[in-house]
XYZ file of C-alpha atoms in Angstrom:
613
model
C 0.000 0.000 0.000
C 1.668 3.377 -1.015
C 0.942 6.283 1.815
C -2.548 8.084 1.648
C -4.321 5.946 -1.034
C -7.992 5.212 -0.377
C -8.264 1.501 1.010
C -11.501 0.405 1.597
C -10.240 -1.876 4.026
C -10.039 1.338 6.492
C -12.589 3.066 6.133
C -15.059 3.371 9.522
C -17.343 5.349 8.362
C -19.489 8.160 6.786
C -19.693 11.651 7.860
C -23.336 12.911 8.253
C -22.943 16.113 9.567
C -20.380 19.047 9.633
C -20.078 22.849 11.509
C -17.273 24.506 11.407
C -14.201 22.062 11.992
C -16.727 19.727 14.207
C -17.890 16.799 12.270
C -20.531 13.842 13.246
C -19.294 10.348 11.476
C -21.833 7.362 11.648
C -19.732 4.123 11.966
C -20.368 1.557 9.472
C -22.639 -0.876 11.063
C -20.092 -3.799 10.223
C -17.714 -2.494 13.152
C -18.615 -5.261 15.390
C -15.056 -4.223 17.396
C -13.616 -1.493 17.935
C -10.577 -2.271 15.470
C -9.467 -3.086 11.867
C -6.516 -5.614 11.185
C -5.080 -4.488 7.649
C -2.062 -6.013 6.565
C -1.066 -7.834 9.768
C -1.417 -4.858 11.714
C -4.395 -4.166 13.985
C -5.825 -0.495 14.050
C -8.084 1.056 17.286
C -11.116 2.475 16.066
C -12.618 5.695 17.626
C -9.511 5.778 20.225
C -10.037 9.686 21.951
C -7.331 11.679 20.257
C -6.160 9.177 17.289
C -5.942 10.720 14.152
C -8.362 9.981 11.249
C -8.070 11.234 7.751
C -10.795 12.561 4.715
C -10.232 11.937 0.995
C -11.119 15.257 -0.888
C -9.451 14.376 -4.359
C -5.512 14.653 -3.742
C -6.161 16.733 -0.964
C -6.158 14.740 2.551
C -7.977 16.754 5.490
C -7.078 15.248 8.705
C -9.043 15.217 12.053
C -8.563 13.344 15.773
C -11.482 11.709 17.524
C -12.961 13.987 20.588
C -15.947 11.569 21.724
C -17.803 8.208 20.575
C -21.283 8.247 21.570
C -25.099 6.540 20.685
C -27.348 8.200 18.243
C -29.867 7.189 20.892
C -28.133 9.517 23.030
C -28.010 12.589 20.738
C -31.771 12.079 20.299
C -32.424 12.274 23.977
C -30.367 15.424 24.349
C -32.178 16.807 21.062
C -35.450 16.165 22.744
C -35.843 14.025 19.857
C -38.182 10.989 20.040
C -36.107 7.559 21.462
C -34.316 5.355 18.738
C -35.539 1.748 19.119
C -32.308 -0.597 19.759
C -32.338 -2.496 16.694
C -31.526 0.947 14.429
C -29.666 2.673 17.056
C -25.977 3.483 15.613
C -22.236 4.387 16.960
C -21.536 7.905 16.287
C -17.951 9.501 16.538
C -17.634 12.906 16.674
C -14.109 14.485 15.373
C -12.569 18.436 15.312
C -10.429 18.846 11.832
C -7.154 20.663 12.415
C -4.815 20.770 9.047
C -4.600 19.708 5.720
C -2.216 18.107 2.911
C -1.117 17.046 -0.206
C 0.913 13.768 -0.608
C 3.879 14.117 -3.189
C 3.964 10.679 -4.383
C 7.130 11.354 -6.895
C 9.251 12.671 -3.816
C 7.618 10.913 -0.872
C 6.580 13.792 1.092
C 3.169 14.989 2.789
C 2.866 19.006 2.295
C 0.982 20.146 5.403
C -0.729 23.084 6.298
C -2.732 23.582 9.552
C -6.437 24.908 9.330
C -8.929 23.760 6.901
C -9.935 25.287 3.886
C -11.831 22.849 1.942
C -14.221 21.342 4.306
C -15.772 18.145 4.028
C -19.400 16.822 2.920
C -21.599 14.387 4.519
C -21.579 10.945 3.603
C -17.679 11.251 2.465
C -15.778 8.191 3.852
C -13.733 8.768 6.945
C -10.432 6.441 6.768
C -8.275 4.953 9.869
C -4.505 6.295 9.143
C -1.861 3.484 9.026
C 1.278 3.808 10.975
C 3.305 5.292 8.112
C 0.843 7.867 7.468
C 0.634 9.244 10.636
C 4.548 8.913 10.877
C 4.349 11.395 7.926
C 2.070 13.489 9.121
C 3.612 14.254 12.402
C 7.112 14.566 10.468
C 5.561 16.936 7.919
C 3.968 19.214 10.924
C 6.844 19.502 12.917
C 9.342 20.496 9.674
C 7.421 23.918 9.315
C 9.337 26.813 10.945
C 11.280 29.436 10.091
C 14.809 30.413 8.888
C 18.005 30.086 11.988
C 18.504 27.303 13.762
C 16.293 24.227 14.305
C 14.115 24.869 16.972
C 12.720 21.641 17.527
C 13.054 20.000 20.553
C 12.247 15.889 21.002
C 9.984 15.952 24.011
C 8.774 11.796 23.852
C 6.787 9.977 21.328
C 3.604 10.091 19.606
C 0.890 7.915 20.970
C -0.325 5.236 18.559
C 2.438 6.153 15.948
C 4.831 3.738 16.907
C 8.291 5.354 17.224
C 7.350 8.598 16.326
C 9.372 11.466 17.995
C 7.447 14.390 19.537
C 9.069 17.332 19.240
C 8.450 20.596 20.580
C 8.875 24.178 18.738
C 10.729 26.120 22.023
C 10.708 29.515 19.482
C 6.906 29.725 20.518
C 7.168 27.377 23.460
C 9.090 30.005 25.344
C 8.481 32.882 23.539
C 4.889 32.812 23.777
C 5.193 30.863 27.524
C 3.710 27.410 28.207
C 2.014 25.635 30.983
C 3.490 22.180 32.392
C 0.425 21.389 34.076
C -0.313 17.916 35.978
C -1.779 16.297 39.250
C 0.959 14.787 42.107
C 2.271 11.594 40.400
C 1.712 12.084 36.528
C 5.320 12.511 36.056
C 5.258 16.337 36.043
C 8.698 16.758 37.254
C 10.207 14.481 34.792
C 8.383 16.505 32.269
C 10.060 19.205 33.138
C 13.332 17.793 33.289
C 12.947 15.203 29.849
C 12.396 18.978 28.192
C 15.286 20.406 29.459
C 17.858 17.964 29.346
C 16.685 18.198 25.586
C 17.660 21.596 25.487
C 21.149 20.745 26.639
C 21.954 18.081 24.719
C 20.601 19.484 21.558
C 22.821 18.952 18.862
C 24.287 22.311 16.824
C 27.112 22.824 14.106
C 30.378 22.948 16.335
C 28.594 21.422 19.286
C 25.574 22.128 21.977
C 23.022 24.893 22.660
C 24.007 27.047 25.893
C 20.330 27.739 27.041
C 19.580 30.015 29.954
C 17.209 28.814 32.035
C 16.231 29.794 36.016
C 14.299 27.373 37.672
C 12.484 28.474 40.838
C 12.446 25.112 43.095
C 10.419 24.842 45.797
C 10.505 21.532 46.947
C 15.020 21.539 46.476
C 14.095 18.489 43.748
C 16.000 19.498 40.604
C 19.359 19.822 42.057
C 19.666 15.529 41.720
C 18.723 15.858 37.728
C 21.213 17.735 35.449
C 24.507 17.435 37.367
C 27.769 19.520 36.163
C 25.207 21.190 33.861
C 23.449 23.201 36.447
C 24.452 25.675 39.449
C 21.999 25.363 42.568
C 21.839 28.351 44.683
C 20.331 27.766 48.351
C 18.830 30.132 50.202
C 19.660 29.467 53.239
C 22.763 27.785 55.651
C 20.562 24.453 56.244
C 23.500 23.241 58.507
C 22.722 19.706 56.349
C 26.393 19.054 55.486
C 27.515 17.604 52.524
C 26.596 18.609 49.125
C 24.205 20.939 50.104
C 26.097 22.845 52.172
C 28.603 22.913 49.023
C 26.452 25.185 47.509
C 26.775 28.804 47.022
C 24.273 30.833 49.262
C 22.140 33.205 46.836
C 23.407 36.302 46.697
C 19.701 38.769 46.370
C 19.947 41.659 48.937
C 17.001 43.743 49.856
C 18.061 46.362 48.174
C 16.860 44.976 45.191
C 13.318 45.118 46.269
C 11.229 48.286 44.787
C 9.339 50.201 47.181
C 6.429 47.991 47.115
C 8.271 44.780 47.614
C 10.193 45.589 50.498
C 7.066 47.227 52.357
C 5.339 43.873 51.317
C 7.933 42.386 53.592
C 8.542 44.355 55.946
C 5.005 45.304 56.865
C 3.736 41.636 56.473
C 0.168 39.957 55.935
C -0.798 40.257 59.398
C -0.071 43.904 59.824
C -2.839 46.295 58.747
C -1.413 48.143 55.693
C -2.407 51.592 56.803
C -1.258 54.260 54.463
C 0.658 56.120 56.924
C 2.577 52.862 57.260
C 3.408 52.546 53.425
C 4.628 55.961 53.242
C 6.670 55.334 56.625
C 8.338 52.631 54.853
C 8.103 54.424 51.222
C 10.030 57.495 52.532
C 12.635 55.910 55.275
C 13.850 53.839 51.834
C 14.239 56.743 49.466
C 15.758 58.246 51.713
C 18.382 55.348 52.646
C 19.094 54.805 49.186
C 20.039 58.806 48.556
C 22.353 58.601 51.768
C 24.343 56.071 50.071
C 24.605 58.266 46.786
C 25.879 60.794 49.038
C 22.906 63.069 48.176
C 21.473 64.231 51.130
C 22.790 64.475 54.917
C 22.206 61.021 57.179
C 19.602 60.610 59.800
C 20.913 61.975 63.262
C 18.865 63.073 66.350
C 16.196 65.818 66.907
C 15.468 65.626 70.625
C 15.020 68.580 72.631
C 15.859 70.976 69.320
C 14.052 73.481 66.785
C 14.005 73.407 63.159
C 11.930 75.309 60.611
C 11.777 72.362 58.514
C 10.398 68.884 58.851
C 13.084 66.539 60.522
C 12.406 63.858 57.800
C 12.427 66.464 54.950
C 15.776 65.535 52.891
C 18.553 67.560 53.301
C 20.640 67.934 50.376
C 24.377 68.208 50.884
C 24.469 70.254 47.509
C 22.713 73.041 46.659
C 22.838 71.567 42.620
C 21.625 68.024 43.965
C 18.236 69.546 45.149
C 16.167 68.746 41.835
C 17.788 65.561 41.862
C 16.524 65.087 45.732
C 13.049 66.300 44.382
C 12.927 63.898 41.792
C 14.268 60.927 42.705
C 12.851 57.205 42.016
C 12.992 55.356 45.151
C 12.500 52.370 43.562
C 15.752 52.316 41.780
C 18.312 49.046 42.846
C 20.847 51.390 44.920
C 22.109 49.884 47.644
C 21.610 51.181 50.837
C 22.197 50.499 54.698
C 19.027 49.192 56.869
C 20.814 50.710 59.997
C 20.021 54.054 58.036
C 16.551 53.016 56.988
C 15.550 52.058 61.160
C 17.464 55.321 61.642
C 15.098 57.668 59.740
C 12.273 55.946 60.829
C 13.360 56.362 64.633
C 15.080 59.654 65.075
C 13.077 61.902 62.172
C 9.709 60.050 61.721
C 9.467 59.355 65.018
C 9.270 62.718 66.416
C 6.616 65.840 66.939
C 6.889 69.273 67.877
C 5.531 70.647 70.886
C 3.207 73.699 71.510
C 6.908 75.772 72.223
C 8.263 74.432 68.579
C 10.990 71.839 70.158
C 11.123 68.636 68.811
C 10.311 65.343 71.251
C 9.827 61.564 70.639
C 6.242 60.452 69.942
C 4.189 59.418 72.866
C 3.757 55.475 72.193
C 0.155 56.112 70.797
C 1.737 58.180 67.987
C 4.430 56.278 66.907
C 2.213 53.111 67.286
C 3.032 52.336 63.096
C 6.301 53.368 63.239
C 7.887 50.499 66.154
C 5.604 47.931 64.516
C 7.577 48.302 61.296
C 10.702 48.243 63.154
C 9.653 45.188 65.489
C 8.860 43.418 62.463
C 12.015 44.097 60.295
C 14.238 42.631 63.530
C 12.407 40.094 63.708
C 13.504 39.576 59.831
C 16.828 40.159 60.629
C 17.554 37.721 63.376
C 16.051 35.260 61.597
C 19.053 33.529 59.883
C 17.223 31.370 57.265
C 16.878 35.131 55.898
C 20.497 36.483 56.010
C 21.195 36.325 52.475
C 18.563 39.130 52.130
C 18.693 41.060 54.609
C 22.297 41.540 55.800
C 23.013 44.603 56.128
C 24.831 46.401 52.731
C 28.573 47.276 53.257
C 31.114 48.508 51.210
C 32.776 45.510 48.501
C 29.248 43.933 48.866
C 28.321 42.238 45.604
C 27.057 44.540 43.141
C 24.099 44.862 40.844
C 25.806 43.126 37.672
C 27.609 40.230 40.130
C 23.849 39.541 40.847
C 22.384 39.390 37.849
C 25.529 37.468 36.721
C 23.888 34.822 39.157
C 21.100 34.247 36.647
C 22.198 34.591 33.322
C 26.127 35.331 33.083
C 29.208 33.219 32.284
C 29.674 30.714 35.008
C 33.362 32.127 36.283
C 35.177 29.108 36.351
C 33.848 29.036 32.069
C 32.791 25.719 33.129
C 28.870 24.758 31.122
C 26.574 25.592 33.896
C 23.618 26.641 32.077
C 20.857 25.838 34.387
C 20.835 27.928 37.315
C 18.704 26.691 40.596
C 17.198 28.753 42.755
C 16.287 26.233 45.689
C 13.986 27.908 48.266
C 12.787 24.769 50.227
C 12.560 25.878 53.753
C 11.657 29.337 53.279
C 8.507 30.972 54.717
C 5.953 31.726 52.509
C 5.900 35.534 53.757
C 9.552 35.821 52.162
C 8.717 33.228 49.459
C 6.780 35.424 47.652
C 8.719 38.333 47.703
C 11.891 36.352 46.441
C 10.192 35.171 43.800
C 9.077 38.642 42.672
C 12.337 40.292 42.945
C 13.998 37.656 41.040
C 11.275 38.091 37.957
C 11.206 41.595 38.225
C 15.325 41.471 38.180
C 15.131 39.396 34.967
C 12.742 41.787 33.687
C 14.203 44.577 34.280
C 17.337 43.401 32.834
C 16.172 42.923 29.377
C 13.905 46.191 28.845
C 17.116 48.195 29.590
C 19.248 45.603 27.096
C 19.215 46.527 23.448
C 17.940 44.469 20.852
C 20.516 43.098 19.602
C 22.002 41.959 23.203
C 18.420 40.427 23.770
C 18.401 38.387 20.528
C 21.906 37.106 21.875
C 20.847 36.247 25.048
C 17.164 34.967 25.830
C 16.349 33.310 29.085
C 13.520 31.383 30.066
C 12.544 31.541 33.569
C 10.340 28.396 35.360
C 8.155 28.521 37.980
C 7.597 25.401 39.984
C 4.447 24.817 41.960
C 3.238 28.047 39.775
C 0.289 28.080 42.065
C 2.389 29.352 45.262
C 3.409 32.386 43.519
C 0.866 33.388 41.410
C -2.311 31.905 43.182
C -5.676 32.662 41.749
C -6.700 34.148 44.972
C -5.353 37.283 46.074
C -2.554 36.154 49.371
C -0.695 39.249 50.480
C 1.978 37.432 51.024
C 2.093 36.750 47.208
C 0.918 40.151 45.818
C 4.628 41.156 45.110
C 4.829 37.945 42.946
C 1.787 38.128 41.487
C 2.975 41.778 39.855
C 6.042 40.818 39.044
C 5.048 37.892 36.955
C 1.964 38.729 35.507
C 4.135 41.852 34.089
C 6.393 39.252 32.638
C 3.766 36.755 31.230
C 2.124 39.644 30.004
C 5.297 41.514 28.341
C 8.255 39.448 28.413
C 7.842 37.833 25.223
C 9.024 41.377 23.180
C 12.073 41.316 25.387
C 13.257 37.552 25.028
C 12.412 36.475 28.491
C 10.264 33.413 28.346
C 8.108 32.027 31.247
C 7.247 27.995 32.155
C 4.222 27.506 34.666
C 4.578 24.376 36.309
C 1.727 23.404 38.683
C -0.320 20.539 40.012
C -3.426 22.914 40.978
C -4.260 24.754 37.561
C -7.677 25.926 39.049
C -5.266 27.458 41.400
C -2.985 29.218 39.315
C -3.949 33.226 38.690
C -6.211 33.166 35.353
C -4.305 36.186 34.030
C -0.961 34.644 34.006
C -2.350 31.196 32.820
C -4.152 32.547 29.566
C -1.094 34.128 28.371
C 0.847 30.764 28.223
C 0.242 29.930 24.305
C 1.211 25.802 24.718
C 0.374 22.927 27.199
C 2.197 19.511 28.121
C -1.177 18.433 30.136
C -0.437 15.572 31.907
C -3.413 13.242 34.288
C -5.802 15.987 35.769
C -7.590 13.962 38.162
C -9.414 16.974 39.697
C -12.434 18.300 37.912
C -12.127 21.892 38.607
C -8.833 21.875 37.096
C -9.859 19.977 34.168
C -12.725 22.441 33.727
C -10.293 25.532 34.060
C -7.690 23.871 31.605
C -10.901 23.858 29.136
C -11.414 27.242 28.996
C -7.525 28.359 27.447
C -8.139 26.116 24.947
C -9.168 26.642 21.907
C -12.935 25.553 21.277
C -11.583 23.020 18.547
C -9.632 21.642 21.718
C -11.345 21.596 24.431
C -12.410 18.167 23.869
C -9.080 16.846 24.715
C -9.680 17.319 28.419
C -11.935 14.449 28.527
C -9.156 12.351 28.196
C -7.191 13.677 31.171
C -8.198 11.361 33.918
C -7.385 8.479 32.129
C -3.738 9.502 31.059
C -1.222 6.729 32.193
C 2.112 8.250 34.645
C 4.098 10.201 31.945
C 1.496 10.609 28.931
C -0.106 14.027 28.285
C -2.090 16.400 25.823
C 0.631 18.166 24.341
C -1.337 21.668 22.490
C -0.766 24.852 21.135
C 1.549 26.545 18.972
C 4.649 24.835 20.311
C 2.899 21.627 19.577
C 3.218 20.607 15.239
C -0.098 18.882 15.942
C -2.240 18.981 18.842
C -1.642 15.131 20.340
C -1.344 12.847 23.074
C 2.411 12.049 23.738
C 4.576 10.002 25.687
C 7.071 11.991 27.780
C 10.421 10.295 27.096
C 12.041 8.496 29.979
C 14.900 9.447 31.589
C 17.863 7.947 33.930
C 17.710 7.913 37.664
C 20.206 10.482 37.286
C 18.505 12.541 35.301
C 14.942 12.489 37.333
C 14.507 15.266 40.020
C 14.421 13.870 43.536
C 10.545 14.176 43.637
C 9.782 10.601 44.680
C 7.496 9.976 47.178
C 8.532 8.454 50.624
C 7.338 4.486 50.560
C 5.743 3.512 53.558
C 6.131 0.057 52.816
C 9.954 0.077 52.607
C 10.134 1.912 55.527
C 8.318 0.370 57.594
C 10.116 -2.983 56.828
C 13.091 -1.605 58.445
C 13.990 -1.242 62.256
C 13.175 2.293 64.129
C 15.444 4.908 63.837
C 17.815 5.147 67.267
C 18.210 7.871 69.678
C 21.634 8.871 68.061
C 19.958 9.144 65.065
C 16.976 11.676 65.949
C 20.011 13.744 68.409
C 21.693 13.982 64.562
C 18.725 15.281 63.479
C 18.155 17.970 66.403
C 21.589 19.189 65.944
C 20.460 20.054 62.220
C 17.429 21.502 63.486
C 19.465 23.787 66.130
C 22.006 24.458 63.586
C 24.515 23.360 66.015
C 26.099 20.445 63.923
């Protein structure tokens, strides 16, 4: 049999009804089962997501299979009078998505997706052999543009033998994508099956040098891409070993705009009072103009008189006083917190009296001002927090060494072109705003890059356990975050900074963020408010698909959108135990087949836990 010739030996069917790119096919009532052996091979009929194909002269049009229902069925929904049994037929309802022409003389399938020509009812609806739909998934994914190949193997197509998915990453990260799956569908090694291709894929003169920044919650990702990654912990865990091997994050508060840092340092529990914002809004300004050497440090009041406002600025130049007027406080200059408690204390937290000399605020007044300050020592004597908030001093890293972090050169020019940012441990409350300053750094970074620096150099930031940081539901401790990436989900793509959402909870996930994400790897959605919000980014044509997300097998997914040559189910390649993040659950079984842990062992583990080890 030659590819894409009519054999009658396939056909299923007749179509009896078309709108739009939905069609109704009757199934021929000698389908007794649900398959079709042709040429030793045995076919699935009516399989949710298989591919079937039209005839339409040399044209093929080419459709997959959304639902198999009764007739008896449609008439009941219709309101239609009941179909007796004996006349009562299998319908299959498909969604057409592209078009071709097979090139017999040089054994190619041109492919186009859309549908121009539609079909007619009662033309024959054919089963696609093996070969065919080999072609038709090779002729999909060869379609892209001039540069370098962009596509990405991702697994194998389901039902098309050995098949290689491959994904398009041009629009997969330029136009952001959703990794989106319930605990124990494989969504980690999703994640790290696509990025190991990225790594190892193959180039004139050797490898691709991606930059990627993977937010890790849950400290799993470190296990999966060895030499090829640097892993960045927050915090001194006092574990020993490897971890403690790792360089600490370097991300001072400085960093943080206005909003962020009075996000943290005011706190979810705190009532947000305006007088409190602009406490905190003008005790940073003016830390960060102390350190440019703009205006006069904080000193005492107490028991003098002044015809100005104590926490007025005072600029040490007569020149720098438009400069004072206008500055952005919001700008990453460093600046010392002992100056920013300083301001707050000795010149916001004074009044005059009736005789015009200057005393502290009775403790009803300055009520707002030592809750801010209570709360940012309590910040700062927290040491799982010292990487942000130790206090600036001179030969601190600067501004570029950070960024450097993310997306430069690795120092010792050694391939680390993952960089892990492993926040397990951290409270939420700081969580959030780490995660903000870190996409607004990125961000910020490529506006103020030109073009040509940003076509050199696009990174691709991903978001694990998306749902944390960008909830649907408004969490003050995740507002900052919230901003910060639905600015970039929103705007990133003109400035080469691509985004990954990776979540089990898509219901959970902020609406905004998730609709700009223009491709899916869905993996099993056992939950049916997440399968119903999935539905509703798809496209109409689509939306069908999520039926089949219950039923998806650990590692197999709806794989959709522009990144995707064809919408279709896949199956996520498999990887090495080395190459898997460490995201395996803790079995009970095996455990509990084993002796008790000993004294010695749990006083190892309170040393840890005291940091005294």
């Amino acid at each position: 049999m030659r590819p894409f010739d009519v054999v009658p030996d396939l056909r299923i069917g007749s179509i009896i009804e078309v709108s739009g790119t939905a069609a109704r096919v009757e199934l021929d009532g000698g389908i007794t089962e649900l398959n079709r052996t042709y040429e030793g091979r045995v076919y699935a009929v009516g399989q949710i997501a298989s591919v079937v194909k039209v005839h339409f002269g040399r044209r093929i049009l080419f459709a997959y299979v959304r639902l198999l229902r009764m007739r008896s069925d449609m008439q009941l929904e219709g309101g239609g009078p009941p179909v007796p049994p004996e006349r009562d037929q299998r319908i299959m309802e498909i969604d057409l998505f592209g078009e071709g022409v097979w090139h017999a003389n040089q054994g190619n399938l041109q492919f186009g997706r859309g549908v121009t020509t539609y079909p007619l009812p009662l033309q024959g609806v054919y089963l696609m052999s093996h070969q065919e739909v080999q072609a038709l998934f090779t002729a999909a994914e060869q379609q892209r543009g001039d540069g370098e190949d962009p596509m990405v193997e991702i697994g194998r197509y389901v039902g098309a033998e050995a098949a290689v998915a491959r994904a398009n990453i041009n629009k997969m990260f330029g136009q952001h994508c959703a990794i989106l799956g319930s605990t124990g569908s494989g969504k980690s090694a999703t994640v790290a099956a696509l990025l190991h291709g990225l790594l190892n894929q193959p180039i004139e003169g050797g490898t691709w040098r991606p930059r990627i920044v993977v937010i890790d919650p849950h400290g799993e990702y470190a296990k999966a891409f060895g030499d090829r990654a640097t892993v960045y912990r927050a915090y001194d865990s006092s574990a020993g070993g490897e971890e403690a091997a790792r360089p600490i994050l370097r991300l001072p508060y400085w960093l943080m705009t206005g909003d962020e840092f009075r996000s943290l340092v005011i706190g979810k529990t705190e009532e947000e009072a305006t007088s409190q914002n602009n406490i905190v809004y003008k005790a940073l300004a003016h830390a960060r103009m102390v350190h440019l050497k703009l205006i006069e440090a904080a000193k005492s009041w107490i028991n003098q008189t002044t015809d100005k406002a104590p926490d007025d600025p005072r600029p040490i130049k007569q020149e720098d006083a438009g400069r004072v007027a206008a500055f952005d406080r919001d700008l990453p200059f460093p600046f010392s917190l002992d100056e920013f408690v300083a301001h707050i204390f000795e010149e916001q937290g004074v009044t005059t009296d009736a005789k015009g000399v200057i005393k502290r605020k009775s403790a009803t007044d300055s009520k707002s001002h030592r809750s801010i300050l209570d709360k940012l020592n309590v910040l700062r004597a927290d040491p799982r927090l010292s990487f942000l908030l130790k206090n600036y001093a001179e030969g601190d890293a600067e501004l570029s060494e950070i960024i450097a972090q993310f997306v430069g050169q690795d120092a010792a020019n050694e391939r680390k072109d993952i960089r892990i940012v492993d926040i397990s441990g951290l409270p939420n409350e700081v969580a959030g705003p780490l995660a903000a300053v870190i996409a607004r750094l990125l961000f910020q970074f490529k506006v103020w890059q030109t073009r040509e620096e940003r076509e050199r150099d696009p990174v691709l930031l991903v978001c694990e356990e998306a749902h944390r940081y960008v909830p649907n539901h408004g969490q003050a401790e995740y507002e900052a975050a919230q901003v910060a990436i639905r600015r970039l989900a929103r705007e990133g793509r003109k400035y080469g900074l691509g985004l990954m959402l990776v979540s089990q909870r898509p219901a959970d996930v902020e609406s905004t963020v998730l609709s700009q994400c223009n491709s899916w790897v869905i993996l099993r959605l056992t939950n049916s408010a997440d399968q119903e919000h999935v539905g509703r980014f798809l496209p109409d044509s689509l939306a069908g698909l999520t039926k089949l997300l219950p039923s998806l097998v650990r590692r197999e997914a709806v794989f959709v959108g522009e990144a995707a040559a064809i919408p279709a189910r896949i199956k996520i390649r498999e990887l090495s135990e080395q190459q898997l993040p460490d995201s395996n659950d803790i079995k009970f079984a095996d455990g509990w087949a084993k002796p008790p842990i000993q004294r010695s062992d749990i006083e190892a583990v309170v040393k840890r836990w005291r940091r005294e080890a």
